Coordinates of C-alpha atoms in Angstrom, one line a residue:
Chain A
M130 CA -77.2 -1.6 38.6
K131 CA -75.7 -0.5 35.3
R132 CA -73.3 1.9 37.1
I133 CA -71.8 -0.8 39.3
L134 CA -71.8 -3.7 36.7
P135 CA -68.4 -2.7 35.2
F136 CA -66.8 -2.7 38.6
I137 CA -68.3 -6.2 39.3
I138 CA -66.8 -7.4 36.0
I139 CA -63.4 -5.8 36.8
L140 CA -63.3 -7.3 40.3
L141 CA -64.3 -10.7 38.8
V142 CA -61.5 -10.6 36.3
L143 CA -59.1 -9.5 39.0
G144 CA -60.2 -12.4 41.2
V145 CA -59.8 -14.9 38.3
A146 CA -56.3 -13.4 37.4
L147 CA -55.1 -13.6 41.0
G148 CA -56.6 -17.1 41.4
S149 CA -54.9 -18.3 38.2
A150 CA -51.6 -16.8 39.2
W151 CA -51.9 -18.5 42.6
Y152 CA -52.8 -21.8 41.0
L153 CA -49.9 -21.5 38.5
K154 CA -47.4 -20.7 41.2
R155 CA -48.7 -23.5 43.4
S156 CA -48.7 -26.1 40.6
T157 CA -45.2 -25.1 39.6
T158 CA -43.9 -25.5 43.1
D159 CA -46.1 -28.4 44.0
V160 CA -45.1 -30.6 41.1
H161 CA -41.5 -30.1 42.3
R162 CA -42.2 -29.7 46.0
V163 CA -39.7 -31.5 48.1
S164 CA -40.4 -32.1 51.8
S165 CA -39.8 -34.9 54.2
N166 CA -43.5 -35.8 53.9
S167 CA -43.7 -36.1 50.2
L168 CA -40.4 -37.7 49.3
P169 CA -39.4 -41.2 49.9
G170 CA -36.8 -40.9 52.6
P171 CA -34.5 -43.2 54.4
S172 CA -37.3 -44.9 56.4
P173 CA -37.5 -48.7 56.2
N174 CA -40.8 -48.6 54.4
S175 CA -39.4 -46.6 51.5
Q176 CA -37.7 -49.2 49.4
N177 CA -38.2 -47.4 46.1
S178 CA -36.2 -44.3 46.9
N179 CA -34.0 -44.6 43.8
P180 CA -34.8 -41.9 41.2
A181 CA -34.5 -44.5 38.5
T182 CA -38.0 -45.8 39.4
A183 CA -39.5 -42.9 37.4
G184 CA -39.2 -42.2 33.7
V185 CA -37.4 -44.3 31.1
G186 CA -33.9 -45.4 31.9
G187 CA -31.0 -43.2 30.8
A188 CA -27.5 -44.3 29.7
E189 CA -26.2 -47.3 31.6
P190 CA -24.1 -47.4 33.7
A191 CA -25.0 -43.9 34.8
H192 CA -22.3 -41.5 36.0
T193 CA -22.6 -41.5 39.7
Q194 CA -20.7 -40.4 42.8
G195 CA -21.4 -41.9 46.1
P196 CA -22.8 -45.3 47.2
A197 CA -25.9 -46.8 45.5
N198 CA -27.5 -47.4 49.0
A199 CA -27.2 -43.8 50.0
P200 CA -30.5 -42.5 51.5
V201 CA -30.5 -39.5 49.2
H202 CA -30.2 -39.7 45.4
L203 CA -29.6 -36.5 43.5
E204 CA -30.0 -36.7 39.8
E205 CA -28.9 -33.7 37.7
F206 CA -29.8 -33.0 34.1
G207 CA -27.1 -30.6 33.0
D208 CA -25.6 -28.9 30.0
F209 CA -21.9 -28.0 30.3
E210 CA -22.4 -24.8 28.4
C211 CA -25.4 -23.6 30.6
P212 CA -24.2 -20.8 33.0
P213 CA -26.7 -21.7 35.8
C214 CA -25.4 -25.3 35.6
G215 CA -21.9 -23.9 36.0
L216 CA -23.1 -22.0 39.1
L217 CA -24.7 -25.2 40.5
H218 CA -21.5 -27.2 40.0
P219 CA -19.6 -25.9 43.1
I220 CA -22.8 -26.2 45.2
L221 CA -23.0 -29.9 44.4
V222 CA -19.3 -30.4 45.1
Q223 CA -20.0 -28.8 48.5
M224 CA -23.0 -31.0 49.1
K225 CA -20.9 -34.1 48.3
Q226 CA -18.3 -33.0 50.8
E227 CA -20.8 -32.3 53.5
F228 CA -23.0 -35.4 53.1
G229 CA -20.4 -37.9 52.0
D230 CA -21.8 -41.4 51.8
R231 CA -25.3 -40.3 52.6
L232 CA -25.6 -38.7 49.1
Q233 CA -25.4 -40.2 45.7
I234 CA -25.1 -37.8 42.8
T235 CA -25.9 -38.8 39.2
F236 CA -25.2 -36.7 36.2
R237 CA -27.3 -36.9 33.1
E238 CA -26.5 -35.3 29.8
F239 CA -29.0 -32.8 28.6
P240 CA -27.3 -30.6 26.0
L241 CA -29.5 -27.8 24.8
V242 CA -29.5 -27.6 21.0
P243 CA -29.5 -25.1 19.4
T244 CA -29.4 -22.8 22.4
H245 CA -25.7 -23.6 23.1
Q246 CA -23.5 -24.2 20.1
H247 CA -20.8 -26.2 21.9
A248 CA -23.1 -28.2 24.3
V249 CA -23.0 -31.4 22.3
A250 CA -19.3 -31.2 21.8
A251 CA -18.8 -30.7 25.6
A252 CA -21.2 -33.6 26.4
S253 CA -19.4 -35.8 23.9
S254 CA -16.0 -34.9 25.4
A255 CA -17.3 -35.8 28.9
E256 CA -18.7 -39.1 27.7
A257 CA -15.5 -39.9 25.7
A258 CA -13.5 -39.3 28.9
G259 CA -16.0 -41.6 30.6
L260 CA -15.0 -44.4 28.2
Q261 CA -11.5 -44.1 29.7
G262 CA -12.9 -43.9 33.2
K263 CA -12.5 -40.2 33.8
F264 CA -15.9 -38.8 33.3
W265 CA -16.0 -36.8 36.5
E266 CA -12.6 -35.3 35.9
M267 CA -13.7 -34.0 32.5
H268 CA -17.1 -33.0 34.0
D269 CA -15.3 -30.8 36.5
M270 CA -12.8 -29.4 34.0
L271 CA -15.7 -28.4 31.6
Y272 CA -17.7 -26.6 34.3
E273 CA -14.7 -25.0 36.0
N274 CA -13.5 -23.6 32.7
Q275 CA -16.9 -22.9 31.1
K276 CA -16.1 -19.2 30.5
E277 CA -12.9 -20.1 28.7
W278 CA -14.5 -22.3 26.0
H279 CA -18.0 -20.9 26.0
E280 CA -17.2 -18.2 23.5
A281 CA -14.5 -20.0 21.6
F282 CA -15.0 -20.6 17.9
D283 CA -13.4 -24.0 17.8
V284 CA -13.6 -25.9 21.1
R285 CA -11.9 -29.2 19.9
P286 CA -8.3 -28.1 20.7
I287 CA -9.5 -26.8 24.1
F288 CA -11.2 -30.0 25.0
E289 CA -8.2 -32.1 23.7
G290 CA -6.1 -29.9 26.0
Y291 CA -8.3 -30.8 28.9
A292 CA -8.1 -34.5 27.9
K293 CA -4.3 -34.3 28.0
K294 CA -4.4 -32.5 31.4
I295 CA -6.5 -35.1 33.1
G296 CA -4.3 -37.9 31.7
L297 CA -6.4 -39.3 28.9
D298 CA -5.1 -41.1 25.9
V299 CA -5.7 -38.1 23.6
E300 CA -5.7 -40.1 20.3
R301 CA -8.4 -42.4 21.6
F302 CA -10.3 -39.5 23.0
K303 CA -10.3 -37.8 19.6
T304 CA -11.8 -41.0 18.1
D305 CA -14.3 -41.6 20.9
V306 CA -15.7 -38.1 20.8
N307 CA -17.4 -38.9 17.5
S308 CA -18.2 -42.5 18.3
E309 CA -21.6 -44.2 18.3
P310 CA -21.5 -45.3 22.0
V311 CA -20.9 -41.7 23.1
A312 CA -23.8 -40.4 20.9
Q313 CA -26.0 -43.2 22.2
R314 CA -25.3 -42.3 25.8
I315 CA -26.2 -38.6 25.2
F316 CA -29.4 -39.7 23.4
L317 CA -30.5 -42.1 26.2
D318 CA -29.9 -39.5 28.9
G319 CA -31.9 -36.9 26.9
K320 CA -34.7 -39.5 26.4
R321 CA -34.8 -40.0 30.1
G322 CA -34.9 -36.3 30.7
H323 CA -37.8 -35.8 28.3
S324 CA -39.7 -38.7 29.9
L325 CA -39.4 -36.9 33.2
G326 CA -40.6 -33.6 31.8
V327 CA -37.2 -31.9 31.8
K328 CA -37.4 -28.7 29.8
G329 CA -34.3 -26.8 30.9
T330 CA -31.1 -27.0 32.7
P331 CA -30.1 -27.5 35.4
T332 CA -33.0 -29.7 36.5
V333 CA -32.4 -31.6 39.7
F334 CA -34.3 -34.5 41.2
L335 CA -34.0 -35.5 44.8
N336 CA -35.1 -39.1 45.4
G337 CA -37.1 -38.8 42.2
R338 CA -38.9 -35.5 42.9
E339 CA -38.0 -32.4 40.9
V340 CA -36.4 -29.6 43.0
P341 CA -37.7 -26.1 42.0
F342 CA -34.9 -24.0 40.7
E343 CA -35.5 -21.5 43.5
S344 CA -34.4 -24.2 46.0
L345 CA -31.0 -24.9 44.4
P346 CA -28.9 -22.3 46.3
A347 CA -26.6 -24.2 48.8
D348 CA -28.5 -23.2 51.9
K349 CA -31.9 -24.4 50.6
L350 CA -30.5 -27.5 49.0
R351 CA -28.7 -28.4 52.2
V352 CA -32.0 -28.2 54.2
L353 CA -33.8 -30.5 51.7
I354 CA -31.0 -33.1 51.8
K355 CA -30.9 -32.9 55.6
E356 CA -34.6 -33.6 55.7
L357 CA -34.1 -36.7 53.5
T358 CA -31.1 -38.0 55.4
G359 CA -33.1 -37.5 58.6
T360 CA -30.4 -35.3 60.2
K361 CA -30.9 -31.9 61.7
Chain B
M250 CA -85.7 16.3 16.7
K251 CA -83.4 13.7 15.0
S252 CA -84.6 11.9 12.0
A253 CA -84.9 8.1 12.1
G254 CA -82.0 7.8 9.6
A255 CA -79.7 9.9 11.8
T256 CA -80.6 7.9 14.9
A257 CA -79.9 4.6 13.1
A258 CA -76.5 5.9 11.8
S259 CA -75.6 7.1 15.3
D260 CA -76.6 3.6 16.7
R261 CA -74.4 1.9 14.2
S262 CA -71.5 4.2 15.0
G263 CA -72.0 3.6 18.7
K264 CA -72.0 -0.2 18.2
R265 CA -68.8 -0.1 16.1
A266 CA -67.1 1.9 18.9
N267 CA -68.4 -0.5 21.5
L268 CA -67.0 -3.4 19.4
L269 CA -63.6 -1.7 19.4
F270 CA -63.6 -1.5 23.2
V271 CA -64.7 -5.2 23.5
L272 CA -61.7 -6.1 21.3
I273 CA -59.5 -3.9 23.4
A274 CA -60.8 -5.7 26.6
I275 CA -60.3 -9.2 25.1
L276 CA -56.8 -8.3 23.8
S277 CA -55.8 -6.8 27.2
L278 CA -56.9 -10.1 28.8
C279 CA -54.5 -12.0 26.5
G280 CA -51.7 -9.6 27.5
L281 CA -52.6 -10.0 31.1
A282 CA -52.4 -13.9 30.8
D283 CA -49.0 -13.6 29.0
A284 CA -47.6 -11.1 31.7
L285 CA -48.9 -13.2 34.6
Y286 CA -47.2 -16.3 33.1
L287 CA -43.9 -14.5 32.8
T288 CA -44.3 -13.1 36.4
I289 CA -44.8 -16.6 37.8
E290 CA -41.9 -17.9 35.8
H291 CA -39.8 -15.1 37.2
I292 CA -40.9 -15.6 40.8
T293 CA -40.3 -19.4 40.8
G294 CA -36.9 -19.0 39.1
E295 CA -37.9 -21.2 36.2
S296 CA -37.0 -18.3 33.8
V297 CA -33.4 -18.4 34.9
K298 CA -32.9 -21.9 33.7
C299 CA -31.4 -22.6 30.3
T300 CA -34.1 -24.0 27.9
I301 CA -34.3 -25.4 24.4
I302 CA -36.3 -22.3 23.4
H303 CA -33.4 -19.9 22.8
G304 CA -33.8 -16.4 24.2
C305 CA -36.3 -16.5 27.0
S306 CA -33.9 -17.4 29.8
E307 CA -31.3 -14.8 28.5
V308 CA -33.9 -12.1 28.4
L309 CA -35.8 -12.9 31.6
S310 CA -32.6 -13.4 33.7
S311 CA -31.1 -10.2 32.5
P312 CA -31.0 -7.1 34.8
Y313 CA -33.5 -5.4 32.6
A314 CA -36.2 -7.9 33.7
V315 CA -36.5 -6.3 37.1
I316 CA -37.4 -2.7 38.0
G317 CA -37.2 -1.5 41.6
G318 CA -37.1 -5.1 42.8
F319 CA -40.3 -6.0 40.9
P320 CA -40.4 -8.3 37.9
L321 CA -41.0 -6.1 34.8
A322 CA -43.7 -8.7 33.8
S323 CA -45.7 -7.9 37.0
I324 CA -45.7 -4.2 36.0
G325 CA -46.9 -5.3 32.6
A326 CA -49.7 -7.4 34.1
L327 CA -50.9 -4.3 36.1
A328 CA -50.8 -2.2 32.9
Y329 CA -52.9 -4.8 31.0
F330 CA -55.3 -5.0 33.9
A331 CA -55.6 -1.2 33.8
V332 CA -56.3 -1.3 30.1
F333 CA -59.0 -4.0 30.6
S334 CA -60.6 -2.0 33.4
L335 CA -60.7 1.3 31.3
A336 CA -62.1 -0.5 28.3
I337 CA -64.9 -2.1 30.4
L338 CA -65.6 1.3 32.1
K339 CA -65.8 2.9 28.7
L340 CA -68.3 0.3 27.5
F341 CA -70.5 1.4 30.4
D342 CA -70.2 5.0 29.4
Y343 CA -67.5 6.3 31.7
R344 CA -66.2 8.9 29.3
I345 CA -63.0 9.6 31.2
A346 CA -61.9 6.0 30.9
G347 CA -61.8 6.2 27.1
Q348 CA -59.7 9.3 27.4
L349 CA -57.2 7.7 29.7
L350 CA -56.7 4.7 27.4
L351 CA -54.7 6.6 24.8
P352 CA -51.9 7.9 27.1
L353 CA -51.7 4.5 29.0
V354 CA -51.5 2.4 25.8
G355 CA -49.1 5.0 24.3
L356 CA -46.8 4.6 27.3
M357 CA -47.0 0.8 27.0
C358 CA -46.0 1.1 23.4
L359 CA -43.0 3.2 24.2
V360 CA -41.9 0.7 26.9
S361 CA -42.4 -2.2 24.4
L362 CA -40.3 -0.4 21.8
W363 CA -37.5 0.1 24.4
L364 CA -37.7 -3.6 25.4
I365 CA -37.4 -4.7 21.7
Y366 CA -34.4 -2.4 21.4
L367 CA -32.8 -4.0 24.5
Q368 CA -33.5 -7.5 23.2
A369 CA -32.1 -6.8 19.7
F370 CA -29.1 -4.6 20.6
V371 CA -28.1 -5.2 24.2
I372 CA -29.1 -8.7 25.3
H373 CA -28.9 -10.1 21.7
A374 CA -31.7 -12.6 22.3
F375 CA -35.4 -12.5 21.8
C376 CA -38.1 -13.9 24.2
Q377 CA -41.2 -15.1 22.4
F378 CA -43.5 -14.2 25.3
C379 CA -42.0 -10.7 25.4
L380 CA -42.5 -10.3 21.6
L381 CA -46.1 -11.6 22.0
S382 CA -46.7 -8.9 24.6
A383 CA -45.2 -6.2 22.4
G384 CA -47.5 -7.4 19.5
I385 CA -50.5 -7.2 21.7
T386 CA -49.6 -3.7 22.9
F387 CA -49.1 -2.5 19.3
T388 CA -52.5 -4.0 18.3
L389 CA -54.0 -2.3 21.3
M390 CA -52.5 1.0 20.2
A391 CA -54.0 0.6 16.8
L392 CA -57.4 -0.1 18.2
V393 CA -57.3 2.8 20.6
F394 CA -56.1 5.0 17.9
V395 CA -59.0 4.0 15.6
A396 CA -61.4 4.5 18.5
H397 CA -60.1 8.0 19.0
W398 CA -60.1 8.8 15.3
R399 CA -63.7 7.8 15.1
G400 CA -64.5 9.9 18.1
G401 CA -65.6 6.9 20.1
V402 CA -63.9 8.1 23.2
K403 CA -65.7 11.4 23.4
K404 CA -69.2 9.9 23.2

């Protein structure tokens, strides 16, 4: 018995390790799992399909694209300086083009401090542009030119340049960037993110359920949205 | 015939050596847990996200986090499991197991040093979980070295 006991212990530990790994993997993907069975979809019985039903409310009015009665609500918590968020941006643009009025996209600020030194400045610029009704224009400008400003020492002149390019009142923009309403919006979006358990960016929710990062490539995200819209 | 004193001293020495291998087994389990967590993070893609904890995503999404298509963390998990198995076998008097521990943990130390170099000078970011793993490996090295020095592996 003494000769085989160590092998029993080793096999036991191997079993526990594999079991824990399987459980961890399953719980990571299950918490976020998105399928037509688990998500509130477009069926008449699912009246609470809006993602805002979970967690504390973020900044109001939220920055959205698409109609409020769309069957699919996609809520992104993003950081303009985060490279994976920059990679997600064209995918979401593509989804918006493909699904049109069947998809509503909401953007929430989640600047990661101190990971990204210009994240708050970028979020403030987008929110300041929002005060002049051009949030999405600045949002696109920041993501599309992320590499340009990411490593800059002083981003203010760059962002002011973007403001000019998208037709903002630059003097007002300069004042708004440091204003209380802008800071308040970023704070409220962050608070909502924390209440939903957001720990990193990009974090995407489809009809209130978190989408695992591995499902964010265009082909996988398209399948998930199609399931929710009920199209094949 | 051994005297009673010599037998008692030999018993004490054997117990100390056994305690060392118990510590090695426990530490390797901590390393295994750390490496398994990193492996799952890698597989699910969570490590690629940007997070408030600076460094982990930069390190784990770098090309150095994968070797031959396998997450480096999964190779680390295998190595820690091997250390655990050898320590347990040594506790049950499989002498060869004790002798294999030194080259294995030595190799793990060298890999850890290389990874710290990569984090400091190439990636320019540190991942706490990787540093924890390196700390565990260095402690394992110290324990295995003490066991060798005391002759525990030859008994």
